[in-house]
JSON list of C-alpha atoms in Angstrom, two decimals:
[
{"chain": "A", "resi": 1490, "resn": "UNK", "atom": "CA", "xyz": [-131.72, -91.95, -119.16]},
{"chain": "A", "resi": 1491, "resn": "UNK", "atom": "CA", "xyz": [-128.32, -92.16, -117.47]},
{"chain": "A", "resi": 1492, "resn": "UNK", "atom": "CA", "xyz": [-127.12, -89.10, -119.37]},
{"chain": "A", "resi": 1493, "resn": "UNK", "atom": "CA", "xyz": [-130.25, -87.19, -118.39]},
{"chain": "A", "resi": 1494, "resn": "UNK", "atom": "CA", "xyz": [-129.71, -88.05, -114.73]},
{"chain": "A", "resi": 1495, "resn": "UNK", "atom": "CA", "xyz": [-126.04, -87.03, -114.84]},
{"chain": "A", "resi": 1496, "resn": "UNK", "atom": "CA", "xyz": [-126.83, -83.77, -116.65]},
{"chain": "A", "resi": 1497, "resn": "UNK", "atom": "CA", "xyz": [-129.74, -82.94, -114.33]},
{"chain": "A", "resi": 1498, "resn": "UNK", "atom": "CA", "xyz": [-132.28, -82.91, -117.13]},
{"chain": "A", "resi": 1499, "resn": "UNK", "atom": "CA", "xyz": [-135.91, -84.07, -116.84]},
{"chain": "A", "resi": 1500, "resn": "UNK", "atom": "CA", "xyz": [-136.75, -87.53, -118.06]},
{"chain": "A", "resi": 1501, "resn": "UNK", "atom": "CA", "xyz": [-137.47, -87.58, -121.78]},
{"chain": "A", "resi": 1502, "resn": "UNK", "atom": "CA", "xyz": [-135.61, -84.36, -122.54]},
{"chain": "A", "resi": 1503, "resn": "UNK", "atom": "CA", "xyz": [-132.96, -86.27, -124.49]},
{"chain": "A", "resi": 1504, "resn": "UNK", "atom": "CA", "xyz": [-129.24, -85.73, -124.58]},
{"chain": "A", "resi": 1505, "resn": "UNK", "atom": "CA", "xyz": [-129.27, -83.85, -127.87]},
{"chain": "A", "resi": 1506, "resn": "UNK", "atom": "CA", "xyz": [-128.33, -84.98, -131.38]},
{"chain": "A", "resi": 1507, "resn": "UNK", "atom": "CA", "xyz": [-125.24, -87.11, -131.83]},
{"chain": "A", "resi": 1508, "resn": "UNK", "atom": "CA", "xyz": [-122.30, -85.57, -133.67]},
{"chain": "A", "resi": 1509, "resn": "UNK", "atom": "CA", "xyz": [-121.07, -87.10, -136.90]},
{"chain": "A", "resi": 1510, "resn": "UNK", "atom": "CA", "xyz": [-117.54, -87.39, -135.53]},
{"chain": "A", "resi": 1511, "resn": "UNK", "atom": "CA", "xyz": [-116.10, -88.02, -132.11]},
{"chain": "A", "resi": 1512, "resn": "UNK", "atom": "CA", "xyz": [-115.51, -84.81, -130.15]},
{"chain": "A", "resi": 1513, "resn": "UNK", "atom": "CA", "xyz": [-112.05, -83.41, -129.53]},
{"chain": "A", "resi": 1514, "resn": "UNK", "atom": "CA", "xyz": [-111.18, -83.43, -125.86]},
{"chain": "A", "resi": 1515, "resn": "UNK", "atom": "CA", "xyz": [-110.63, -80.08, -124.13]},
{"chain": "A", "resi": 1516, "resn": "UNK", "atom": "CA", "xyz": [-107.73, -79.49, -121.81]},
{"chain": "A", "resi": 1517, "resn": "UNK", "atom": "CA", "xyz": [-107.58, -81.99, -118.97]},
{"chain": "A", "resi": 1518, "resn": "UNK", "atom": "CA", "xyz": [-109.14, -80.74, -115.73]},
{"chain": "A", "resi": 1519, "resn": "UNK", "atom": "CA", "xyz": [-106.86, -79.73, -112.91]},
{"chain": "A", "resi": 1520, "resn": "UNK", "atom": "CA", "xyz": [-106.72, -82.48, -110.31]},
{"chain": "A", "resi": 1521, "resn": "UNK", "atom": "CA", "xyz": [-105.01, -80.34, -107.67]},
{"chain": "A", "resi": 1522, "resn": "UNK", "atom": "CA", "xyz": [-103.31, -81.93, -104.69]},
{"chain": "A", "resi": 1523, "resn": "UNK", "atom": "CA", "xyz": [-104.25, -85.32, -103.21]},
{"chain": "A", "resi": 1524, "resn": "UNK", "atom": "CA", "xyz": [-105.75, -83.45, -100.25]},
{"chain": "A", "resi": 1525, "resn": "UNK", "atom": "CA", "xyz": [-108.25, -81.80, -102.62]},
{"chain": "A", "resi": 1526, "resn": "UNK", "atom": "CA", "xyz": [-109.84, -85.20, -103.15]},
{"chain": "A", "resi": 1527, "resn": "UNK", "atom": "CA", "xyz": [-111.15, -84.97, -99.59]},
{"chain": "A", "resi": 1528, "resn": "UNK", "atom": "CA", "xyz": [-113.65, -82.32, -100.63]},
{"chain": "A", "resi": 1529, "resn": "UNK", "atom": "CA", "xyz": [-114.23, -83.40, -104.25]},
{"chain": "A", "resi": 1530, "resn": "UNK", "atom": "CA", "xyz": [-115.10, -87.07, -103.80]},
{"chain": "A", "resi": 1531, "resn": "UNK", "atom": "CA", "xyz": [-118.36, -87.97, -102.04]},
{"chain": "A", "resi": 1532, "resn": "UNK", "atom": "CA", "xyz": [-116.99, -91.30, -100.81]},
{"chain": "A", "resi": 1533, "resn": "UNK", "atom": "CA", "xyz": [-114.07, -89.56, -99.09]},
{"chain": "A", "resi": 1534, "resn": "UNK", "atom": "CA", "xyz": [-116.38, -86.96, -97.54]},
{"chain": "A", "resi": 1535, "resn": "UNK", "atom": "CA", "xyz": [-118.57, -89.75, -96.18]},
{"chain": "A", "resi": 1536, "resn": "UNK", "atom": "CA", "xyz": [-115.52, -91.59, -94.86]},
{"chain": "A", "resi": 1537, "resn": "UNK", "atom": "CA", "xyz": [-114.33, -88.41, -93.15]},
{"chain": "A", "resi": 1538, "resn": "UNK", "atom": "CA", "xyz": [-117.71, -87.98, -91.47]},
{"chain": "A", "resi": 1539, "resn": "UNK", "atom": "CA", "xyz": [-117.63, -91.57, -90.26]},
{"chain": "A", "resi": 1540, "resn": "UNK", "atom": "CA", "xyz": [-114.17, -90.95, -88.83]},
{"chain": "A", "resi": 1541, "resn": "UNK", "atom": "CA", "xyz": [-115.38, -87.81, -87.05]},
{"chain": "A", "resi": 1542, "resn": "UNK", "atom": "CA", "xyz": [-118.34, -89.71, -85.60]},
{"chain": "A", "resi": 1543, "resn": "UNK", "atom": "CA", "xyz": [-116.09, -92.53, -84.36]},
{"chain": "A", "resi": 1544, "resn": "UNK", "atom": "CA", "xyz": [-113.71, -90.01, -82.78]},
{"chain": "A", "resi": 1545, "resn": "UNK", "atom": "CA", "xyz": [-116.61, -88.24, -81.08]},
{"chain": "A", "resi": 1546, "resn": "UNK", "atom": "CA", "xyz": [-117.90, -91.52, -79.65]},
{"chain": "A", "resi": 1547, "resn": "UNK", "atom": "CA", "xyz": [-114.44, -92.32, -78.30]},
{"chain": "A", "resi": 1548, "resn": "UNK", "atom": "CA", "xyz": [-114.16, -88.91, -76.64]},
{"chain": "A", "resi": 1549, "resn": "UNK", "atom": "CA", "xyz": [-117.62, -89.32, -75.14]},
{"chain": "A", "resi": 1550, "resn": "UNK", "atom": "CA", "xyz": [-116.59, -92.58, -73.46]},
{"chain": "A", "resi": 1551, "resn": "UNK", "atom": "CA", "xyz": [-113.51, -90.84, -72.04]},
{"chain": "A", "resi": 1552, "resn": "UNK", "atom": "CA", "xyz": [-115.70, -88.13, -70.52]},
{"chain": "A", "resi": 1553, "resn": "UNK", "atom": "CA", "xyz": [-117.99, -90.78, -69.00]},
{"chain": "A", "resi": 1554, "resn": "UNK", "atom": "CA", "xyz": [-115.01, -92.24, -67.09]},
{"chain": "A", "resi": 1555, "resn": "UNK", "atom": "CA", "xyz": [-114.01, -88.93, -65.53]},
{"chain": "A", "resi": 1556, "resn": "UNK", "atom": "CA", "xyz": [-115.28, -87.61, -62.16]},
{"chain": "A", "resi": 1557, "resn": "UNK", "atom": "CA", "xyz": [-118.16, -85.19, -62.31]},
{"chain": "A", "resi": 1558, "resn": "UNK", "atom": "CA", "xyz": [-118.10, -81.97, -60.29]},
{"chain": "A", "resi": 1559, "resn": "UNK", "atom": "CA", "xyz": [-121.39, -80.15, -59.75]},
{"chain": "A", "resi": 1560, "resn": "UNK", "atom": "CA", "xyz": [-121.61, -76.62, -58.40]},
{"chain": "A", "resi": 1561, "resn": "UNK", "atom": "CA", "xyz": [-124.90, -75.08, -57.27]},
{"chain": "A", "resi": 1562, "resn": "UNK", "atom": "CA", "xyz": [-125.70, -71.57, -56.11]},
{"chain": "A", "resi": 1563, "resn": "UNK", "atom": "CA", "xyz": [-128.85, -69.73, -55.20]},
{"chain": "A", "resi": 1564, "resn": "UNK", "atom": "CA", "xyz": [-129.88, -66.20, -54.21]},
{"chain": "A", "resi": 1565, "resn": "UNK", "atom": "CA", "xyz": [-133.30, -65.15, -52.94]},
{"chain": "A", "resi": 1566, "resn": "UNK", "atom": "CA", "xyz": [-135.33, -62.83, -50.77]},
{"chain": "A", "resi": 1567, "resn": "UNK", "atom": "CA", "xyz": [-137.69, -63.87, -47.96]},
{"chain": "A", "resi": 1568, "resn": "UNK", "atom": "CA", "xyz": [-140.49, -61.43, -46.98]},
{"chain": "A", "resi": 1569, "resn": "UNK", "atom": "CA", "xyz": [-142.20, -61.44, -43.59]},
{"chain": "A", "resi": 1570, "resn": "UNK", "atom": "CA", "xyz": [-145.04, -59.44, -42.06]},
{"chain": "A", "resi": 1571, "resn": "UNK", "atom": "CA", "xyz": [-145.21, -59.01, -38.32]},
{"chain": "A", "resi": 1572, "resn": "UNK", "atom": "CA", "xyz": [-146.92, -55.67, -37.65]},
{"chain": "A", "resi": 1573, "resn": "UNK", "atom": "CA", "xyz": [-144.75, -54.41, -40.50]},
{"chain": "A", "resi": 1574, "resn": "UNK", "atom": "CA", "xyz": [-143.08, -55.78, -43.59]},
{"chain": "A", "resi": 1575, "resn": "UNK", "atom": "CA", "xyz": [-139.53, -56.98, -43.40]},
{"chain": "A", "resi": 1576, "resn": "UNK", "atom": "CA", "xyz": [-137.31, -58.93, -45.83]},
{"chain": "A", "resi": 1577, "resn": "UNK", "atom": "CA", "xyz": [-134.25, -61.11, -45.51]},
{"chain": "A", "resi": 1578, "resn": "UNK", "atom": "CA", "xyz": [-131.84, -61.86, -48.35]},
{"chain": "A", "resi": 1579, "resn": "UNK", "atom": "CA", "xyz": [-130.73, -65.49, -48.57]},
{"chain": "A", "resi": 1580, "resn": "UNK", "atom": "CA", "xyz": [-128.03, -67.20, -50.55]},
{"chain": "A", "resi": 1581, "resn": "UNK", "atom": "CA", "xyz": [-126.58, -70.67, -50.75]},
{"chain": "A", "resi": 1582, "resn": "UNK", "atom": "CA", "xyz": [-123.60, -72.37, -52.38]},
{"chain": "A", "resi": 1583, "resn": "UNK", "atom": "CA", "xyz": [-123.01, -76.08, -52.77]},
{"chain": "A", "resi": 1584, "resn": "UNK", "atom": "CA", "xyz": [-120.72, -78.51, -54.53]},
{"chain": "A", "resi": 1585, "resn": "UNK", "atom": "CA", "xyz": [-120.85, -82.22, -55.28]},
{"chain": "A", "resi": 1586, "resn": "UNK", "atom": "CA", "xyz": [-118.30, -84.66, -56.67]},
{"chain": "A", "resi": 1587, "resn": "UNK", "atom": "CA", "xyz": [-119.28, -88.02, -58.17]},
{"chain": "A", "resi": 1588, "resn": "UNK", "atom": "CA", "xyz": [-116.83, -90.73, -59.19]},
{"chain": "A", "resi": 1589, "resn": "UNK", "atom": "CA", "xyz": [-117.94, -93.68, -61.36]},
{"chain": "A", "resi": 1590, "resn": "UNK", "atom": "CA", "xyz": [-116.95, -96.71, -59.27]},
{"chain": "A", "resi": 1591, "resn": "UNK", "atom": "CA", "xyz": [-119.49, -99.45, -59.84]},
{"chain": "A", "resi": 1592, "resn": "UNK", "atom": "CA", "xyz": [-119.77, -98.65, -63.57]},
{"chain": "A", "resi": 1593, "resn": "UNK", "atom": "CA", "xyz": [-116.04, -98.29, -64.08]},
{"chain": "A", "resi": 1594, "resn": "UNK", "atom": "CA", "xyz": [-115.62, -101.71, -65.73]},
{"chain": "A", "resi": 1595, "resn": "UNK", "atom": "CA", "xyz": [-118.49, -101.12, -68.13]},
{"chain": "A", "resi": 1596, "resn": "UNK", "atom": "CA", "xyz": [-117.21, -97.65, -68.96]},
{"chain": "A", "resi": 1597, "resn": "UNK", "atom": "CA", "xyz": [-113.75, -99.03, -69.66]},
{"chain": "A", "resi": 1598, "resn": "UNK", "atom": "CA", "xyz": [-115.20, -101.67, -71.98]},
{"chain": "A", "resi": 1599, "resn": "UNK", "atom": "CA", "xyz": [-117.17, -98.99, -73.81]},
{"chain": "A", "resi": 1600, "resn": "UNK", "atom": "CA", "xyz": [-114.01, -96.91, -74.15]},
{"chain": "A", "resi": 1601, "resn": "UNK", "atom": "CA", "xyz": [-112.02, -99.85, -75.53]},
{"chain": "A", "resi": 1602, "resn": "UNK", "atom": "CA", "xyz": [-114.76, -100.56, -78.04]},
{"chain": "A", "resi": 1603, "resn": "UNK", "atom": "CA", "xyz": [-115.01, -96.91, -79.10]},
{"chain": "A", "resi": 1604, "resn": "UNK", "atom": "CA", "xyz": [-111.23, -96.63, -79.39]},
{"chain": "A", "resi": 1605, "resn": "UNK", "atom": "CA", "xyz": [-111.09, -99.70, -81.61]},
{"chain": "A", "resi": 1606, "resn": "UNK", "atom": "CA", "xyz": [-113.91, -98.27, -83.74]},
{"chain": "A", "resi": 1607, "resn": "UNK", "atom": "CA", "xyz": [-112.04, -94.97, -84.13]},
{"chain": "A", "resi": 1608, "resn": "UNK", "atom": "CA", "xyz": [-108.86, -96.77, -85.18]},
{"chain": "A", "resi": 1609, "resn": "UNK", "atom": "CA", "xyz": [-110.78, -98.90, -87.65]},
{"chain": "A", "resi": 1610, "resn": "UNK", "atom": "CA", "xyz": [-112.43, -95.81, -89.14]},
{"chain": "A", "resi": 1611, "resn": "UNK", "atom": "CA", "xyz": [-109.07, -94.07, -89.37]},
{"chain": "A", "resi": 1612, "resn": "UNK", "atom": "CA", "xyz": [-107.43, -97.02, -91.16]},
{"chain": "A", "resi": 1613, "resn": "UNK", "atom": "CA", "xyz": [-110.39, -97.34, -93.53]},
{"chain": "A", "resi": 1614, "resn": "UNK", "atom": "CA", "xyz": [-110.26, -93.62, -94.30]},
{"chain": "A", "resi": 1615, "resn": "UNK", "atom": "CA", "xyz": [-106.52, -93.72, -95.00]},
{"chain": "A", "resi": 1616, "resn": "UNK", "atom": "CA", "xyz": [-106.93, -96.76, -97.23]},
{"chain": "A", "resi": 1617, "resn": "UNK", "atom": "CA", "xyz": [-109.74, -95.09, -99.16]},
{"chain": "A", "resi": 1618, "resn": "UNK", "atom": "CA", "xyz": [-107.65, -91.94, -99.62]},
{"chain": "A", "resi": 1619, "resn": "UNK", "atom": "CA", "xyz": [-104.70, -93.95, -100.97]},
{"chain": "A", "resi": 1620, "resn": "UNK", "atom": "CA", "xyz": [-107.05, -95.80, -103.31]},
{"chain": "A", "resi": 1621, "resn": "UNK", "atom": "CA", "xyz": [-108.52, -92.49, -104.55]},
{"chain": "A", "resi": 1622, "resn": "UNK", "atom": "CA", "xyz": [-105.06, -91.06, -105.25]},
{"chain": "A", "resi": 1623, "resn": "UNK", "atom": "CA", "xyz": [-104.07, -94.24, -107.09]},
{"chain": "A", "resi": 1624, "resn": "UNK", "atom": "CA", "xyz": [-107.24, -94.12, -109.19]},
{"chain": "A", "resi": 1625, "resn": "UNK", "atom": "CA", "xyz": [-106.58, -90.52, -110.24]},
{"chain": "A", "resi": 1626, "resn": "UNK", "atom": "CA", "xyz": [-102.92, -91.21, -111.04]},
{"chain": "A", "resi": 1627, "resn": "UNK", "atom": "CA", "xyz": [-103.88, -94.30, -113.04]},
{"chain": "A", "resi": 1628, "resn": "UNK", "atom": "CA", "xyz": [-106.50, -92.37, -115.01]},
{"chain": "A", "resi": 1629, "resn": "UNK", "atom": "CA", "xyz": [-104.00, -89.61, -115.78]},
{"chain": "A", "resi": 1630, "resn": "UNK", "atom": "CA", "xyz": [-101.38, -92.11, -116.97]},
{"chain": "A", "resi": 1631, "resn": "UNK", "atom": "CA", "xyz": [-103.98, -93.96, -119.03]},
{"chain": "A", "resi": 1632, "resn": "UNK", "atom": "CA", "xyz": [-105.11, -90.78, -120.78]},
{"chain": "A", "resi": 1633, "resn": "UNK", "atom": "CA", "xyz": [-101.53, -89.71, -121.41]},
{"chain": "A", "resi": 1634, "resn": "UNK", "atom": "CA", "xyz": [-100.62, -93.10, -122.88]},
{"chain": "A", "resi": 1635, "resn": "UNK", "atom": "CA", "xyz": [-103.80, -93.27, -124.93]},
{"chain": "A", "resi": 1636, "resn": "UNK", "atom": "CA", "xyz": [-103.11, -89.80, -126.33]},
{"chain": "A", "resi": 1637, "resn": "UNK", "atom": "CA", "xyz": [-99.66, -90.95, -127.48]},
{"chain": "A", "resi": 1638, "resn": "UNK", "atom": "CA", "xyz": [-101.19, -94.08, -128.98]},
{"chain": "A", "resi": 1639, "resn": "UNK", "atom": "CA", "xyz": [-103.74, -92.02, -130.89]},
{"chain": "A", "resi": 1640, "resn": "UNK", "atom": "CA", "xyz": [-100.96, -89.83, -132.27]},
{"chain": "A", "resi": 1641, "resn": "UNK", "atom": "CA", "xyz": [-99.05, -92.87, -133.49]},
{"chain": "A", "resi": 1642, "resn": "UNK", "atom": "CA", "xyz": [-102.13, -94.32, -135.18]},
{"chain": "A", "resi": 1643, "resn": "UNK", "atom": "CA", "xyz": [-102.80, -91.00, -136.90]},
{"chain": "A", "resi": 1644, "resn": "UNK", "atom": "CA", "xyz": [-99.29, -91.09, -138.32]},
{"chain": "A", "resi": 1645, "resn": "UNK", "atom": "CA", "xyz": [-100.00, -94.58, -139.62]},
{"chain": "A", "resi": 1646, "resn": "UNK", "atom": "CA", "xyz": [-103.20, -93.29, -141.22]},
{"chain": "A", "resi": 1647, "resn": "UNK", "atom": "CA", "xyz": [-101.30, -90.52, -142.96]},
{"chain": "A", "resi": 1648, "resn": "UNK", "atom": "CA", "xyz": [-98.82, -93.05, -144.30]},
{"chain": "A", "resi": 1649, "resn": "UNK", "atom": "CA", "xyz": [-101.63, -95.37, -145.43]},
{"chain": "A", "resi": 1650, "resn": "UNK", "atom": "CA", "xyz": [-103.41, -92.47, -147.15]},
{"chain": "A", "resi": 1651, "resn": "UNK", "atom": "CA", "xyz": [-100.21, -91.50, -148.94]},
{"chain": "A", "resi": 1652, "resn": "UNK", "atom": "CA", "xyz": [-99.65, -95.12, -150.02]},
{"chain": "A", "resi": 1653, "resn": "UNK", "atom": "CA", "xyz": [-103.21, -95.30, -151.35]},
{"chain": "A", "resi": 1654, "resn": "UNK", "atom": "CA", "xyz": [-102.72, -92.12, -153.38]},
{"chain": "A", "resi": 1655, "resn": "UNK", "atom": "CA", "xyz": [-99.49, -93.45, -154.85]},
{"chain": "A", "resi": 1656, "resn": "UNK", "atom": "CA", "xyz": [-101.13, -96.78, -155.72]},
{"chain": "A", "resi": 1657, "resn": "UNK", "atom": "CA", "xyz": [-103.91, -94.98, -157.58]},
{"chain": "A", "resi": 1658, "resn": "UNK", "atom": "CA", "xyz": [-101.36, -92.87, -159.44]},
{"chain": "A", "resi": 1659, "resn": "UNK", "atom": "CA", "xyz": [-99.40, -95.97, -160.45]},
{"chain": "A", "resi": 1660, "resn": "UNK", "atom": "CA", "xyz": [-102.60, -97.69, -161.56]},
{"chain": "A", "resi": 1661, "resn": "UNK", "atom": "CA", "xyz": [-103.64, -94.65, -163.59]},
{"chain": "A", "resi": 1662, "resn": "UNK", "atom": "CA", "xyz": [-100.22, -94.72, -165.30]},
{"chain": "A", "resi": 1663, "resn": "UNK", "atom": "CA", "xyz": [-100.46, -98.43, -166.06]},
{"chain": "A", "resi": 1664, "resn": "UNK", "atom": "CA", "xyz": [-97.61, -99.30, -163.71]},
{"chain": "A", "resi": 1665, "resn": "UNK", "atom": "CA", "xyz": [-99.59, -101.29, -161.14]},
{"chain": "A", "resi": 1666, "resn": "UNK", "atom": "CA", "xyz": [-102.60, -103.59, -161.06]},
{"chain": "A", "resi": 1667, "resn": "UNK", "atom": "CA", "xyz": [-105.90, -102.66, -159.47]},
{"chain": "A", "resi": 1668, "resn": "UNK", "atom": "CA", "xyz": [-105.23, -105.29, -156.77]},
{"chain": "A", "resi": 1669, "resn": "UNK", "atom": "CA", "xyz": [-102.50, -102.99, -155.49]},
{"chain": "A", "resi": 1670, "resn": "UNK", "atom": "CA", "xyz": [-105.05, -100.17, -155.23]},
{"chain": "A", "resi": 1671, "resn": "UNK", "atom": "CA", "xyz": [-107.51, -102.41, -153.37]},
{"chain": "A", "resi": 1672, "resn": "UNK", "atom": "CA", "xyz": [-104.79, -103.57, -150.96]},
{"chain": "A", "resi": 1673, "resn": "UNK", "atom": "CA", "xyz": [-103.78, -99.97, -150.21]},
{"chain": "A", "resi": 1674, "resn": "UNK", "atom": "CA", "xyz": [-107.43, -98.98, -149.79]},
{"chain": "A", "resi": 1675, "resn": "UNK", "atom": "CA", "xyz": [-108.02, -101.84, -147.34]},
{"chain": "A", "resi": 1676, "resn": "UNK", "atom": "CA", "xyz": [-104.96, -100.79, -145.34]},
{"chain": "A", "resi": 1677, "resn": "UNK", "atom": "CA", "xyz": [-106.24, -97.21, -145.23]},
{"chain": "A", "resi": 1678, "resn": "UNK", "atom": "CA", "xyz": [-109.67, -98.38, -144.03]},
{"chain": "A", "resi": 1679, "resn": "UNK", "atom": "CA", "xyz": [-108.07, -100.46, -141.27]},
{"chain": "A", "resi": 1680, "resn": "UNK", "atom": "CA", "xyz": [-106.02, -97.45, -140.20]},
{"chain": "A", "resi": 1681, "resn": "UNK", "atom": "CA", "xyz": [-109.15, -95.31, -140.07]},
{"chain": "A", "resi": 1682, "resn": "UNK", "atom": "CA", "xyz": [-110.88, -97.87, -137.86]},
{"chain": "A", "resi": 1683, "resn": "UNK", "atom": "CA", "xyz": [-107.82, -98.05, -135.60]},
{"chain": "A", "resi": 1684, "resn": "UNK", "atom": "CA", "xyz": [-107.75, -94.26, -135.22]},
{"chain": "A", "resi": 1685, "resn": "UNK", "atom": "CA", "xyz": [-111.47, -94.22, -134.44]},
{"chain": "A", "resi": 1686, "resn": "UNK", "atom": "CA", "xyz": [-111.06, -96.93, -131.80]},
{"chain": "A", "resi": 1687, "resn": "UNK", "atom": "CA", "xyz": [-108.06, -95.16, -130.24]},
{"chain": "A", "resi": 1688, "resn": "UNK", "atom": "CA", "xyz": [-109.99, -91.88, -130.14]},
{"chain": "A", "resi": 1689, "resn": "UNK", "atom": "CA", "xyz": [-112.90, -93.60, -128.42]},
{"chain": "A", "resi": 1690, "resn": "UNK", "atom": "CA", "xyz": [-110.51, -95.14, -125.87]},
{"chain": "A", "resi": 1691, "resn": "UNK", "atom": "CA", "xyz": [-109.09, -91.68, -125.21]},
{"chain": "A", "resi": 1692, "resn": "UNK", "atom": "CA", "xyz": [-112.59, -90.37, -124.45]},
{"chain": "A", "resi": 1693, "resn": "UNK", "atom": "CA", "xyz": [-113.17, -93.35, -122.16]},
{"chain": "A", "resi": 1694, "resn": "UNK", "atom": "CA", "xyz": [-109.97, -92.47, -120.31]},
{"chain": "A", "resi": 1695, "resn": "UNK", "atom": "CA", "xyz": [-111.16, -88.89, -119.80]},
{"chain": "A", "resi": 1696, "resn": "UNK", "atom": "CA", "xyz": [-114.50, -90.19, -118.48]},
{"chain": "A", "resi": 1697, "resn": "UNK", "atom": "CA", "xyz": [-112.62, -92.44, -116.04]},
{"chain": "A", "resi": 1698, "resn": "UNK", "atom": "CA", "xyz": [-110.62, -89.42, -114.88]},
{"chain": "A", "resi": 1699, "resn": "UNK", "atom": "CA", "xyz": [-113.78, -87.44, -114.18]},
{"chain": "A", "resi": 1700, "resn": "UNK", "atom": "CA", "xyz": [-115.31, -90.38, -112.33]}
]
């Protein structure tokens, strides 16, 4: 069900048949620059929106503390009838200035609160960005190290396979007991399991990188 949700498939469609062997990983995806995480990660996009909202609230409180200047203008025509029609054009211009005096303390408290909220959102956003960069770097290092580990285990498997073939040849020639063959076979089986486990860990590292 989780795979269906991630792949955007309807419930019950199934994820397809399982392969007999673990898949080989394609080339690692390009991670780009740390700034690219801002648009790729939903948590960073949400944090950026929260920061924008906090900054907007802070700016709104600053505007509320400033004087307000109002300009008004009007143009019209007045018609009169006294034995004949006549008209007079009228116009008016006015201005008003209001200064927040009695609400100044409350406005300042609102500004201080909004400024603290903006700083908190900024610090939280920076911390989340640093955490995201660290997570990507850690996943890259983990995959790189796991790939080297898998290569080393595959070399061990080749050596164990060669030792098993030699033990069988010696046993066929009467130069070794069958216990030697069983010991070499057990070592080869353990190497196969180790390679399989290392390959699975490598896939897990790639999944962590995508996440």
